[in-house]
Amino acid sequence: MTNTKVKYIWKRFAELSSDELYAMIHLRQKVFIVEQDCPYIDADYTDQDAFHLLAYKDNDLIGYLRAFRPGIKYDGSSLGRIVTEINSRGLGIGKEITKEGVNFLSKEYPDNEIVISAQHRLEHFYVELGFTARGEVYLEDDIDHIQMYLPPKQN
């Protein structure tokens, strides 16, 4: 990839083109199912309720996450399926898409905390972004996870 700027695009499910949907599903399956050797059903019927953040460099999808309003996944708003393409790791893309997600949810739902079900090995990554862990480590799809929370922003 050339050294060009990353373009971030927010879309609702119905706004995704077939190419965007395919690229999104491909990236999620490539990382979460194949790379992490974790067979699970990614299409969980909640994508339709999500806001989708697509991160493009040139014409390649290099990062993605989905965001939910309060009450869909948790009482608070939430982020999930945060993923960076393997060749784009170490460039800060994961941190940037997570910040984009936090900013979006903080603007749309300012009175709600943000909840994530984080892979336990990435707890420090999320702590650096202001999240705190609550509760015990648990297994989700045979991978250790922990619930993490970000309080509403104080204005």
Short mmCIF file of N, CA and C in Angstrom, two decimals:
data_model
loop_
_atom_site.label_atom_id
_atom_site.label_comp_id
_atom_site.label_asym_id
_atom_site.label_seq_id
_atom_site.Cartn_x
_atom_site.Cartn_y
_atom_site.Cartn_z
N MET A 1 0.83 -1.18 0.00
CA MET A 1 0.00 0.00 0.00
C MET A 1 0.88 1.24 0.00
N THR A 2 0.40 2.26 -0.66
CA THR A 2 1.14 3.52 -0.67
C THR A 2 0.89 4.27 0.63
N ASN A 3 1.67 5.29 0.87
CA ASN A 3 1.55 6.07 2.09
C ASN A 3 0.49 7.15 1.91
N THR A 4 -0.76 6.75 1.85
CA THR A 4 -1.86 7.69 1.71
C THR A 4 -2.69 7.70 2.99
N LYS A 5 -3.51 8.71 3.11
CA LYS A 5 -4.33 8.88 4.30
C LYS A 5 -5.43 7.83 4.38
N VAL A 6 -5.78 7.48 5.61
CA VAL A 6 -6.87 6.55 5.84
C VAL A 6 -8.19 7.33 5.81
N LYS A 7 -9.17 6.79 5.11
CA LYS A 7 -10.49 7.41 4.98
C LYS A 7 -11.47 6.60 5.83
N TYR A 8 -12.19 7.31 6.71
CA TYR A 8 -13.16 6.67 7.60
C TYR A 8 -14.57 7.00 7.12
N ILE A 9 -15.40 5.96 7.00
CA ILE A 9 -16.76 6.12 6.51
C ILE A 9 -17.72 5.41 7.46
N TRP A 10 -18.72 6.15 7.95
CA TRP A 10 -19.78 5.57 8.78
C TRP A 10 -20.98 5.26 7.90
N LYS A 11 -21.57 4.08 8.09
CA LYS A 11 -22.78 3.71 7.36
C LYS A 11 -23.67 2.84 8.22
N ARG A 12 -24.97 2.96 7.98
CA ARG A 12 -25.93 2.01 8.53
C ARG A 12 -25.92 0.79 7.62
N PHE A 13 -26.45 -0.32 8.10
CA PHE A 13 -26.43 -1.57 7.34
C PHE A 13 -27.06 -1.41 5.96
N ALA A 14 -28.23 -0.78 5.90
CA ALA A 14 -28.95 -0.62 4.63
C ALA A 14 -28.21 0.27 3.64
N GLU A 15 -27.26 1.07 4.12
CA GLU A 15 -26.50 1.97 3.25
C GLU A 15 -25.26 1.30 2.66
N LEU A 16 -24.87 0.15 3.19
CA LEU A 16 -23.67 -0.53 2.69
C LEU A 16 -23.91 -1.05 1.28
N SER A 17 -22.96 -0.82 0.40
CA SER A 17 -23.04 -1.42 -0.93
C SER A 17 -22.70 -2.91 -0.80
N SER A 18 -23.01 -3.67 -1.83
CA SER A 18 -22.66 -5.10 -1.78
C SER A 18 -21.16 -5.29 -1.67
N ASP A 19 -20.37 -4.45 -2.33
CA ASP A 19 -18.91 -4.54 -2.23
C ASP A 19 -18.42 -4.21 -0.82
N GLU A 20 -19.01 -3.20 -0.19
CA GLU A 20 -18.62 -2.84 1.18
C GLU A 20 -18.99 -3.95 2.16
N LEU A 21 -20.19 -4.50 2.00
CA LEU A 21 -20.63 -5.59 2.87
C LEU A 21 -19.71 -6.80 2.71
N TYR A 22 -19.38 -7.13 1.48
CA TYR A 22 -18.51 -8.27 1.21
C TYR A 22 -17.13 -8.05 1.83
N ALA A 23 -16.56 -6.86 1.66
CA ALA A 23 -15.23 -6.55 2.22
C ALA A 23 -15.26 -6.60 3.74
N MET A 24 -16.33 -6.10 4.34
CA MET A 24 -16.48 -6.10 5.79
C MET A 24 -16.54 -7.53 6.32
N ILE A 25 -17.37 -8.35 5.72
CA ILE A 25 -17.50 -9.74 6.17
C ILE A 25 -16.21 -10.50 5.91
N HIS A 26 -15.58 -10.25 4.77
CA HIS A 26 -14.31 -10.91 4.45
C HIS A 26 -13.25 -10.60 5.51
N LEU A 27 -13.10 -9.33 5.87
CA LEU A 27 -12.10 -8.94 6.86
C LEU A 27 -12.41 -9.57 8.22
N ARG A 28 -13.64 -9.51 8.64
CA ARG A 28 -14.01 -10.10 9.94
C ARG A 28 -13.74 -11.60 9.96
N GLN A 29 -14.13 -12.30 8.91
CA GLN A 29 -13.92 -13.75 8.88
C GLN A 29 -12.44 -14.10 8.77
N LYS A 30 -11.71 -13.33 7.98
CA LYS A 30 -10.27 -13.57 7.81
C LYS A 30 -9.53 -13.49 9.14
N VAL A 31 -9.88 -12.50 9.96
CA VAL A 31 -9.18 -12.31 11.23
C VAL A 31 -9.80 -13.15 12.34
N PHE A 32 -11.09 -13.00 12.59
CA PHE A 32 -11.70 -13.62 13.75
C PHE A 32 -11.89 -15.13 13.62
N ILE A 33 -12.13 -15.63 12.42
CA ILE A 33 -12.38 -17.05 12.25
C ILE A 33 -11.12 -17.79 11.79
N VAL A 34 -10.47 -17.31 10.72
CA VAL A 34 -9.32 -18.02 10.17
C VAL A 34 -8.05 -17.74 10.98
N GLU A 35 -7.65 -16.48 11.07
CA GLU A 35 -6.40 -16.13 11.75
C GLU A 35 -6.41 -16.56 13.22
N GLN A 36 -7.52 -16.32 13.92
CA GLN A 36 -7.59 -16.66 15.33
C GLN A 36 -8.08 -18.08 15.57
N ASP A 37 -8.29 -18.82 14.48
CA ASP A 37 -8.71 -20.22 14.55
C ASP A 37 -9.88 -20.39 15.52
N CYS A 38 -10.92 -19.62 15.25
CA CYS A 38 -12.06 -19.57 16.15
C CYS A 38 -13.35 -19.73 15.34
N PRO A 39 -13.79 -20.97 15.13
CA PRO A 39 -15.02 -21.15 14.36
C PRO A 39 -16.25 -20.69 15.15
N TYR A 40 -16.92 -19.71 14.62
CA TYR A 40 -18.15 -19.21 15.20
C TYR A 40 -18.95 -18.56 14.08
N ILE A 41 -20.22 -18.32 14.33
CA ILE A 41 -21.06 -17.68 13.32
C ILE A 41 -20.95 -16.17 13.50
N ASP A 42 -20.29 -15.53 12.56
CA ASP A 42 -20.08 -14.08 12.61
C ASP A 42 -21.36 -13.31 12.32
N ALA A 43 -22.17 -13.81 11.41
CA ALA A 43 -23.43 -13.14 11.04
C ALA A 43 -24.44 -13.42 12.15
N ASP A 44 -24.51 -12.51 13.13
CA ASP A 44 -25.29 -12.74 14.34
C ASP A 44 -26.63 -11.98 14.37
N TYR A 45 -27.05 -11.48 13.23
CA TYR A 45 -28.32 -10.76 13.10
C TYR A 45 -28.37 -9.46 13.91
N THR A 46 -27.21 -8.91 14.26
CA THR A 46 -27.22 -7.59 14.89
C THR A 46 -26.57 -6.54 14.00
N ASP A 47 -25.95 -6.96 12.91
CA ASP A 47 -25.37 -5.98 11.99
C ASP A 47 -26.43 -4.99 11.49
N GLN A 48 -27.65 -5.48 11.34
CA GLN A 48 -28.73 -4.62 10.85
C GLN A 48 -29.03 -3.47 11.81
N ASP A 49 -28.71 -3.64 13.09
CA ASP A 49 -28.95 -2.61 14.10
C ASP A 49 -27.73 -1.74 14.37
N ALA A 50 -26.64 -2.01 13.69
CA ALA A 50 -25.37 -1.34 13.99
C ALA A 50 -25.08 -0.18 13.05
N PHE A 51 -24.19 0.68 13.53
CA PHE A 51 -23.52 1.67 12.70
C PHE A 51 -22.16 1.04 12.37
N HIS A 52 -21.75 1.09 11.12
CA HIS A 52 -20.52 0.42 10.68
C HIS A 52 -19.48 1.46 10.29
N LEU A 53 -18.28 1.31 10.86
CA LEU A 53 -17.17 2.19 10.52
C LEU A 53 -16.20 1.41 9.64
N LEU A 54 -16.02 1.89 8.42
CA LEU A 54 -15.11 1.28 7.46
C LEU A 54 -13.90 2.19 7.31
N ALA A 55 -12.71 1.62 7.45
CA ALA A 55 -11.47 2.38 7.32
C ALA A 55 -10.74 1.91 6.06
N TYR A 56 -10.61 2.82 5.11
CA TYR A 56 -9.99 2.49 3.82
C TYR A 56 -8.66 3.20 3.66
N LYS A 57 -7.70 2.49 3.11
CA LYS A 57 -6.45 3.10 2.65
C LYS A 57 -6.35 2.70 1.19
N ASP A 58 -6.20 3.69 0.33
CA ASP A 58 -6.37 3.49 -1.10
C ASP A 58 -7.78 2.92 -1.27
N ASN A 59 -7.96 1.78 -1.89
CA ASN A 59 -9.29 1.18 -2.01
C ASN A 59 -9.43 -0.08 -1.19
N ASP A 60 -8.52 -0.27 -0.24
CA ASP A 60 -8.51 -1.49 0.57
C ASP A 60 -9.11 -1.23 1.95
N LEU A 61 -10.01 -2.11 2.38
CA LEU A 61 -10.56 -2.04 3.72
C LEU A 61 -9.49 -2.56 4.68
N ILE A 62 -8.98 -1.68 5.54
CA ILE A 62 -7.90 -2.07 6.45
C ILE A 62 -8.34 -2.09 7.91
N GLY A 63 -9.52 -1.58 8.19
CA GLY A 63 -10.03 -1.59 9.55
C GLY A 63 -11.53 -1.46 9.57
N TYR A 64 -12.10 -1.90 10.68
CA TYR A 64 -13.56 -1.93 10.77
C TYR A 64 -13.96 -2.02 12.24
N LEU A 65 -15.13 -1.49 12.54
CA LEU A 65 -15.82 -1.78 13.80
C LEU A 65 -17.29 -1.52 13.60
N ARG A 66 -18.07 -2.03 14.53
CA ARG A 66 -19.50 -1.72 14.53
C ARG A 66 -19.85 -1.12 15.88
N ALA A 67 -20.82 -0.22 15.86
CA ALA A 67 -21.24 0.49 17.06
C ALA A 67 -22.75 0.33 17.23
N PHE A 68 -23.16 0.20 18.49
CA PHE A 68 -24.58 0.00 18.80
C PHE A 68 -25.10 1.05 19.76
N ARG A 69 -26.32 1.47 19.51
CA ARG A 69 -27.00 2.37 20.44
C ARG A 69 -27.28 1.60 21.74
N PRO A 70 -27.58 2.30 22.82
CA PRO A 70 -27.90 1.63 24.08
C PRO A 70 -29.07 0.66 23.91
N GLY A 71 -28.97 -0.46 24.62
CA GLY A 71 -30.06 -1.42 24.65
C GLY A 71 -30.01 -2.51 23.60
N ILE A 72 -29.08 -2.46 22.67
CA ILE A 72 -28.99 -3.52 21.66
C ILE A 72 -28.15 -4.68 22.18
N LYS A 73 -26.93 -4.40 22.58
CA LYS A 73 -26.04 -5.43 23.12
C LYS A 73 -25.96 -5.36 24.64
N TYR A 74 -25.94 -4.15 25.16
CA TYR A 74 -25.80 -3.89 26.60
C TYR A 74 -26.72 -2.74 26.97
N ASP A 75 -26.80 -2.44 28.26
CA ASP A 75 -27.59 -1.28 28.69
C ASP A 75 -27.01 0.00 28.11
N GLY A 76 -25.67 0.09 28.08
CA GLY A 76 -25.01 1.25 27.49
C GLY A 76 -24.84 1.06 26.00
N SER A 77 -24.26 2.05 25.36
CA SER A 77 -23.90 1.88 23.95
C SER A 77 -22.67 0.97 23.90
N SER A 78 -22.35 0.46 22.71
CA SER A 78 -21.24 -0.50 22.66
C SER A 78 -20.54 -0.51 21.32
N LEU A 79 -19.30 -0.97 21.38
CA LEU A 79 -18.47 -1.19 20.20
C LEU A 79 -18.14 -2.67 20.11
N GLY A 80 -17.98 -3.15 18.88
CA GLY A 80 -17.61 -4.55 18.70
C GLY A 80 -17.01 -4.80 17.33
N ARG A 81 -16.53 -6.03 17.17
CA ARG A 81 -15.89 -6.48 15.92
C ARG A 81 -14.80 -5.50 15.48
N ILE A 82 -14.05 -4.99 16.45
CA ILE A 82 -12.96 -4.06 16.15
C ILE A 82 -11.83 -4.86 15.54
N VAL A 83 -11.46 -4.53 14.30
CA VAL A 83 -10.51 -5.37 13.57
C VAL A 83 -9.63 -4.54 12.65
N THR A 84 -8.37 -4.95 12.57
CA THR A 84 -7.41 -4.33 11.65
C THR A 84 -6.82 -5.42 10.77
N GLU A 85 -6.73 -5.15 9.49
CA GLU A 85 -6.14 -6.09 8.54
C GLU A 85 -4.68 -6.34 8.93
N ILE A 86 -4.23 -7.59 8.79
CA ILE A 86 -2.93 -8.00 9.30
C ILE A 86 -1.77 -7.14 8.79
N ASN A 87 -1.79 -6.75 7.53
CA ASN A 87 -0.70 -5.96 6.97
C ASN A 87 -0.74 -4.49 7.38
N SER A 88 -1.79 -4.10 8.10
CA SER A 88 -1.93 -2.71 8.55
C SER A 88 -1.75 -2.57 10.06
N ARG A 89 -1.39 -3.64 10.72
CA ARG A 89 -1.20 -3.58 12.17
C ARG A 89 0.11 -2.88 12.51
N GLY A 90 0.14 -2.28 13.67
CA GLY A 90 1.33 -1.56 14.11
C GLY A 90 1.39 -0.14 13.59
N LEU A 91 0.36 0.28 12.87
CA LEU A 91 0.32 1.64 12.30
C LEU A 91 -0.63 2.56 13.06
N GLY A 92 -1.24 2.04 14.12
CA GLY A 92 -2.18 2.85 14.90
C GLY A 92 -3.60 2.84 14.38
N ILE A 93 -3.89 2.00 13.40
CA ILE A 93 -5.24 1.96 12.81
C ILE A 93 -6.27 1.50 13.85
N GLY A 94 -5.95 0.47 14.61
CA GLY A 94 -6.87 -0.03 15.63
C GLY A 94 -7.22 1.04 16.64
N LYS A 95 -6.21 1.79 17.06
CA LYS A 95 -6.43 2.88 18.02
C LYS A 95 -7.30 3.96 17.39
N GLU A 96 -7.03 4.30 16.14
CA GLU A 96 -7.80 5.36 15.47
C GLU A 96 -9.25 4.96 15.25
N ILE A 97 -9.50 3.72 14.81
CA ILE A 97 -10.90 3.34 14.59
C ILE A 97 -11.65 3.25 15.92
N THR A 98 -10.95 2.81 16.97
CA THR A 98 -11.60 2.77 18.28
C THR A 98 -11.93 4.18 18.76
N LYS A 99 -11.01 5.12 18.59
CA LYS A 99 -11.28 6.52 18.95
C LYS A 99 -12.44 7.07 18.14
N GLU A 100 -12.49 6.75 16.85
CA GLU A 100 -13.61 7.19 16.00
C GLU A 100 -14.93 6.65 16.54
N GLY A 101 -14.91 5.36 16.92
CA GLY A 101 -16.11 4.75 17.48
C GLY A 101 -16.54 5.40 18.78
N VAL A 102 -15.58 5.65 19.67
CA VAL A 102 -15.86 6.31 20.95
C VAL A 102 -16.43 7.71 20.70
N ASN A 103 -15.81 8.46 19.81
CA ASN A 103 -16.29 9.82 19.52
C ASN A 103 -17.71 9.80 18.96
N PHE A 104 -17.98 8.86 18.06
CA PHE A 104 -19.31 8.74 17.48
C PHE A 104 -20.36 8.46 18.55
N LEU A 105 -20.10 7.43 19.37
CA LEU A 105 -21.08 7.07 20.39
C LEU A 105 -21.22 8.15 21.46
N SER A 106 -20.12 8.81 21.80
CA SER A 106 -20.17 9.89 22.80
C SER A 106 -20.99 11.06 22.30
N LYS A 107 -20.95 11.31 21.01
CA LYS A 107 -21.74 12.39 20.41
C LYS A 107 -23.22 11.99 20.31
N GLU A 108 -23.47 10.78 19.83
CA GLU A 108 -24.85 10.33 19.63
C GLU A 108 -25.58 10.00 20.93
N TYR A 109 -24.85 9.44 21.89
CA TYR A 109 -25.45 8.98 23.15
C TYR A 109 -24.59 9.47 24.33
N PRO A 110 -24.54 10.78 24.55
CA PRO A 110 -23.59 11.37 25.50
C PRO A 110 -23.79 10.95 26.96
N ASP A 111 -24.97 10.50 27.32
CA ASP A 111 -25.24 10.15 28.71
C ASP A 111 -24.99 8.68 29.02
N ASN A 112 -24.52 7.93 28.04
CA ASN A 112 -24.35 6.49 28.22
C ASN A 112 -22.89 6.08 28.23
N GLU A 113 -22.58 5.12 29.10
CA GLU A 113 -21.24 4.55 29.06
C GLU A 113 -21.11 3.70 27.80
N ILE A 114 -19.87 3.43 27.41
CA ILE A 114 -19.60 2.57 26.26
C ILE A 114 -19.04 1.26 26.78
N VAL A 115 -19.61 0.16 26.30
CA VAL A 115 -19.24 -1.17 26.76
C VAL A 115 -18.59 -1.93 25.61
N ILE A 116 -17.53 -2.69 25.93
CA ILE A 116 -16.95 -3.61 24.96
C ILE A 116 -16.69 -4.95 25.63
N SER A 117 -16.79 -6.00 24.87
CA SER A 117 -16.37 -7.33 25.30
C SER A 117 -15.01 -7.53 24.65
N ALA A 118 -13.95 -7.21 25.40
CA ALA A 118 -12.60 -7.18 24.84
C ALA A 118 -11.90 -8.52 25.00
N GLN A 119 -11.13 -8.89 23.98
CA GLN A 119 -10.26 -10.04 24.16
C GLN A 119 -9.29 -9.69 25.29
N HIS A 120 -9.15 -10.57 26.25
CA HIS A 120 -8.37 -10.29 27.45
C HIS A 120 -6.94 -9.88 27.11
N ARG A 121 -6.36 -10.47 26.09
CA ARG A 121 -4.98 -10.14 25.72
C ARG A 121 -4.85 -8.68 25.25
N LEU A 122 -5.96 -8.04 24.92
CA LEU A 122 -5.95 -6.65 24.46
C LEU A 122 -6.41 -5.67 25.54
N GLU A 123 -6.53 -6.14 26.77
CA GLU A 123 -7.01 -5.27 27.84
C GLU A 123 -6.17 -3.99 27.95
N HIS A 124 -4.86 -4.11 27.91
CA HIS A 124 -3.98 -2.93 28.04
C HIS A 124 -4.25 -1.92 26.92
N PHE A 125 -4.48 -2.41 25.70
CA PHE A 125 -4.79 -1.54 24.56
C PHE A 125 -5.99 -0.65 24.89
N TYR A 126 -7.04 -1.25 25.43
CA TYR A 126 -8.26 -0.50 25.74
C TYR A 126 -8.08 0.39 26.98
N VAL A 127 -7.29 -0.05 27.95
CA VAL A 127 -6.99 0.78 29.12
C VAL A 127 -6.33 2.08 28.66
N GLU A 128 -5.43 1.99 27.69
CA GLU A 128 -4.76 3.19 27.17
C GLU A 128 -5.75 4.17 26.55
N LEU A 129 -6.91 3.67 26.14
CA LEU A 129 -7.94 4.53 25.55
C LEU A 129 -8.98 4.98 26.57
N GLY A 130 -8.76 4.66 27.85
CA GLY A 130 -9.64 5.13 28.90
C GLY A 130 -10.63 4.12 29.44
N PHE A 131 -10.68 2.93 28.87
CA PHE A 131 -11.60 1.90 29.34
C PHE A 131 -11.09 1.27 30.63
N THR A 132 -12.01 0.80 31.47
CA THR A 132 -11.64 0.04 32.66
C THR A 132 -12.36 -1.29 32.64
N ALA A 133 -11.67 -2.31 33.15
CA ALA A 133 -12.25 -3.66 33.20
C ALA A 133 -13.15 -3.79 34.42
N ARG A 134 -14.23 -4.55 34.25
CA ARG A 134 -15.12 -4.89 35.36
C ARG A 134 -15.42 -6.37 35.27
N GLY A 135 -15.40 -7.02 36.40
CA GLY A 135 -15.76 -8.43 36.42
C GLY A 135 -14.58 -9.33 36.14
N GLU A 136 -14.91 -10.59 35.96
CA GLU A 136 -13.91 -11.63 35.75
C GLU A 136 -13.73 -11.92 34.26
N VAL A 137 -12.60 -12.52 33.95
CA VAL A 137 -12.34 -12.99 32.59
C VAL A 137 -13.30 -14.15 32.31
N TYR A 138 -13.85 -14.19 31.10
CA TYR A 138 -14.78 -15.24 30.71
C TYR A 138 -14.45 -15.71 29.30
N LEU A 139 -14.91 -16.90 28.98
CA LEU A 139 -14.71 -17.45 27.64
C LEU A 139 -15.85 -17.04 26.73
N GLU A 140 -15.48 -16.54 25.58
CA GLU A 140 -16.44 -16.25 24.51
C GLU A 140 -15.84 -16.83 23.24
N ASP A 141 -16.49 -17.82 22.68
CA ASP A 141 -15.99 -18.50 21.49
C ASP A 141 -14.57 -19.03 21.71
N ASP A 142 -14.34 -19.60 22.89
CA ASP A 142 -13.06 -20.22 23.28
C ASP A 142 -11.90 -19.24 23.36
N ILE A 143 -12.18 -17.95 23.51
CA ILE A 143 -11.14 -16.93 23.68
C ILE A 143 -11.47 -16.16 24.96
N ASP A 144 -10.44 -15.95 25.81
CA ASP A 144 -10.64 -15.18 27.03
C ASP A 144 -11.04 -13.74 26.70
N HIS A 145 -12.11 -13.28 27.33
CA HIS A 145 -12.61 -11.92 27.17
C HIS A 145 -12.83 -11.28 28.53
N ILE A 146 -12.96 -9.97 28.53
CA ILE A 146 -13.29 -9.23 29.74
C ILE A 146 -14.17 -8.04 29.35
N GLN A 147 -15.17 -7.76 30.20
CA GLN A 147 -16.03 -6.60 29.96
C GLN A 147 -15.26 -5.34 30.32
N MET A 148 -15.31 -4.35 29.43
CA MET A 148 -14.63 -3.08 29.68
C MET A 148 -15.62 -1.95 29.44
N TYR A 149 -15.43 -0.88 30.20
CA TYR A 149 -16.38 0.23 30.20
C TYR A 149 -15.65 1.56 30.09
N LEU A 150 -16.27 2.47 29.38
CA LEU A 150 -15.80 3.85 29.28
C LEU A 150 -16.94 4.74 29.75
N PRO A 151 -16.73 5.53 30.81
CA PRO A 151 -17.83 6.36 31.31
C PRO A 151 -18.19 7.46 30.32
N PRO A 152 -19.40 8.02 30.47
CA PRO A 152 -19.76 9.15 29.60
C PRO A 152 -18.74 10.27 29.74
N LYS A 153 -18.49 10.97 28.64
CA LYS A 153 -17.53 12.08 28.68
C LYS A 153 -18.09 13.22 29.51
N GLN A 154 -17.21 13.81 30.30
CA GLN A 154 -17.60 14.97 31.11
C GLN A 154 -17.32 16.24 30.32
N ASN A 155 -18.33 17.05 30.10
CA ASN A 155 -18.14 18.29 29.34
C ASN A 155 -17.82 19.45 30.25
#
